[in-house]
XYZ file of C-alpha atoms in Angstrom:
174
model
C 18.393 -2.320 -54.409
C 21.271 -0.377 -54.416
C 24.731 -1.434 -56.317
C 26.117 -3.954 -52.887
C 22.621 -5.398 -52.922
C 21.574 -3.892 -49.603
C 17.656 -2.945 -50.035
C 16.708 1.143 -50.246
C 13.848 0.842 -48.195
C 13.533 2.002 -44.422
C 13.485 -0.350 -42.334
C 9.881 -1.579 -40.650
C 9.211 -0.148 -37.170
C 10.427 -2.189 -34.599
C 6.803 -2.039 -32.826
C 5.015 -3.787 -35.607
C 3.262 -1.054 -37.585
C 2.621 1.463 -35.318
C 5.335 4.341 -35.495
C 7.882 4.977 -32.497
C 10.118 7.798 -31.885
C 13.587 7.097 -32.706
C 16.140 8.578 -30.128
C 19.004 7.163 -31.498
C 20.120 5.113 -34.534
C 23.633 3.482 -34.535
C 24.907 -0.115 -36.240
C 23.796 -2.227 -33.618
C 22.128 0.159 -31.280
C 18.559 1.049 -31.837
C 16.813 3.204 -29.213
C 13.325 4.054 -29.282
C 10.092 5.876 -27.002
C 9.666 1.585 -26.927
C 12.511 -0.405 -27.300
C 16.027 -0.630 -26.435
C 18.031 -3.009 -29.173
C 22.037 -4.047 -28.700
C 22.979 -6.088 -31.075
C 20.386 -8.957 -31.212
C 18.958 -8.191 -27.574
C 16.180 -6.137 -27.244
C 14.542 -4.685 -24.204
C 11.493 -3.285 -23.681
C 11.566 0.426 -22.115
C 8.728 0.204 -19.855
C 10.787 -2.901 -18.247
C 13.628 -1.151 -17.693
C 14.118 0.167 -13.881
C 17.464 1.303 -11.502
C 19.227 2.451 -14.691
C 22.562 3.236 -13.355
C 25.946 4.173 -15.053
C 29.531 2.248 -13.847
C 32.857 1.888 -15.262
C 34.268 -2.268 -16.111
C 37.205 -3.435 -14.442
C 40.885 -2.383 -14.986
C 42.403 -3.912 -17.850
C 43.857 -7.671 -16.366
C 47.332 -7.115 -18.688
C 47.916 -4.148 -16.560
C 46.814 -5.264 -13.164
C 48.779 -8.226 -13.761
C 52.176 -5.849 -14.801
C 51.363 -3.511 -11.638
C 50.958 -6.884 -9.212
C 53.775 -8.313 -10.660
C 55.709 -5.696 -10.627
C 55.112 -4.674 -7.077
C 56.178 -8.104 -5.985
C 59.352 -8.124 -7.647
C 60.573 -4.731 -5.980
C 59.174 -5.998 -2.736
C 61.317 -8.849 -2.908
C 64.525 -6.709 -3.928
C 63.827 -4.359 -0.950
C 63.366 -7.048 1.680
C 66.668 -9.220 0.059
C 68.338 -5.978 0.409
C 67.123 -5.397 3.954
C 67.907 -8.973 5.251
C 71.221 -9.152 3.659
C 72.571 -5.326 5.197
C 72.772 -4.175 1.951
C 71.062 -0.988 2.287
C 73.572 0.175 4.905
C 75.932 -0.006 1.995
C 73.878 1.563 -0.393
C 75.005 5.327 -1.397
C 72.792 7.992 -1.644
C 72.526 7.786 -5.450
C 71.029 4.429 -4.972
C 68.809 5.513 -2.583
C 67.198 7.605 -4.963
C 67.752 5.102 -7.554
C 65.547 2.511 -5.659
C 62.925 5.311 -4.870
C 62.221 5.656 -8.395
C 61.887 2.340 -9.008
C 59.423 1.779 -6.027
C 57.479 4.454 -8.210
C 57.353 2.264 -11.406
C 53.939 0.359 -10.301
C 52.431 3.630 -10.134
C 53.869 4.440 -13.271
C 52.251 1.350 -14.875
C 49.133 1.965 -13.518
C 48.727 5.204 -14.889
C 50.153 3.713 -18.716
C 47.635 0.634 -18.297
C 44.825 3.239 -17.673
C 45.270 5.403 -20.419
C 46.040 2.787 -23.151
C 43.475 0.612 -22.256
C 41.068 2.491 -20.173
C 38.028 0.754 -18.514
C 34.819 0.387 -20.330
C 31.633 2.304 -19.878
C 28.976 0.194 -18.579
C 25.149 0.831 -18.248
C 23.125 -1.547 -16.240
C 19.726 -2.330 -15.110
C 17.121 -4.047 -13.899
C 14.713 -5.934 -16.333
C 11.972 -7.843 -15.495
C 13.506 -8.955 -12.243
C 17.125 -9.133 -12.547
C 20.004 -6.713 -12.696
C 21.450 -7.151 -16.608
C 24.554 -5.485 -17.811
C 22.269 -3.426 -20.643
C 25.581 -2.015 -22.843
C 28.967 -1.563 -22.585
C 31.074 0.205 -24.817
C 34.789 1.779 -25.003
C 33.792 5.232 -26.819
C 32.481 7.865 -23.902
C 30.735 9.605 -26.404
C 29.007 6.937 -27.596
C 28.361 5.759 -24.449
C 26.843 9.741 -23.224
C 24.655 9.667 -26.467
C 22.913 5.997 -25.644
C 22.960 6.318 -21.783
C 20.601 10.090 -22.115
C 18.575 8.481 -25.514
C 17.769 5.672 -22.735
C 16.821 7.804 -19.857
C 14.847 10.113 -22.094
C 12.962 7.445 -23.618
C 12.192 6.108 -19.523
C 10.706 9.719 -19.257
C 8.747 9.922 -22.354
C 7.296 6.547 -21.208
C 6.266 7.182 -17.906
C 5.063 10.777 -18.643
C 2.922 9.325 -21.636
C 4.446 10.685 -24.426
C 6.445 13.875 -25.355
C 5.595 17.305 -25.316
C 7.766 19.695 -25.129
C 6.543 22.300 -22.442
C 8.480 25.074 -24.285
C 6.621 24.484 -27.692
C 3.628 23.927 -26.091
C 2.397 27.060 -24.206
C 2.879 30.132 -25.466
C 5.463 31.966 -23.686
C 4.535 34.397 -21.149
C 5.298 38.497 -21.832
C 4.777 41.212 -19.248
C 2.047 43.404 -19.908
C 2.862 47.059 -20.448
C-alpha cells in the first residue's frame, strides 16, 4: 500500500484472467480489444454497432438569452413601426438600431464559445441506440472515439497484426 492507502498492485483484467489489449486508460474510461467501461457502465465491443460521432445541444442559458433577446428587439421594432416612430428616427439611430438587431447574433456566438456543445458518441448495443460517452474536452473525446473504433477493428479482424511489422518489406532487385 502506498502512503494514501490506495493498493500498488495493477489492477485485474477486466476479462477475468485472460489478458486484453488496453487502448486507452483514463479515470473513468477504460477501453479495451473487449470492453468499453464509462464510469460504472460497461459495454461489450463485439456489441457495439452504427458507432457514430454528434455534437449535444446548444447550451439552454444561451438559447434562452438569444430567444429572449430576439423577442425583445422584435417588439421595439414593431412598437416603433406602429407608432410612426421610425419616420422620426435620424440616421444615427438607424444605425443605432441595426446594431442592436445584431446583438442575438452576438450572443450566439459568446454562448458558443463559453459554453460550447458537448462531444457525443453513440451507438447501438444489443438492440438500442445508447448515448455511449459524452464529454466537453475534444481531445479527449478524439483519443476515446479512435481507441473505440480501433478496438471494433481488432475485433472483427480477429486480433491485431500490424501488416507493416509483419511482412518483410519489399526492395527492388538490382
Amino acid at each position: 500500500m502506498n502512503r494514501e492507502g490506495a493498493p500498488t498492485r495493477p489492477p485485474r483484467s477486466m476479462t477475468g484472467g485472460a489478458s486484453s489489449t488496453l487502448l486507452y486508460a483514463r479515470p473513468g474510461i477504460i477501453v479495451t480489444v473487449d470492453r468499453f467501461t464509462v464510469a460504472s457502465t460497461s459495454y461489450r465491443i463485439s456489441d457495439l454497432t452504427h458507432l457514430r460521432t454528434t455534437r449535444g445541444p446548444h447550451d439552454r442559458i444561451a438559447v434562452r438569452a438569444v430567444v429572449v433577446t430576439a423577442a425583445m428587439i422584435g417588439g421595439v421594432g414593431l412598437l416603433l413601426g406602429f407608432t410612426g416612430g421610425l419616420q422620426r428616427l435620424t440616421a444615427g439611430a438607424y444605425l443605432i438600431l441595426g446594431t442592436v438587431f445584431l446583438l442575438p447574433a452576438a450572443l450566439a456566438l459568446v454562448g458558443d464559445r463559453w459554453r460550447p456543445p458537448a462531444y457525443e458518441l453513440w451507438g447501438w448495443y444489443r438492440g438500442a441506440e445508447l448515448l455511449l460517452f459524452t464529454t466537453d474536452d475534444e481531445r479527449q473525446f478524439g483519443q476515446v472515439t479512435r481507441a473505440v473504433r480501433r478496438a471494433r477493428e481488432m475485433h472483427r479482424y480477429g486480433g491485431w497484426v500490424d501488416p507493416v511489422a509483419s511482412t518483410d518489406p519489399w526492395r527492388p532487385s538490382r
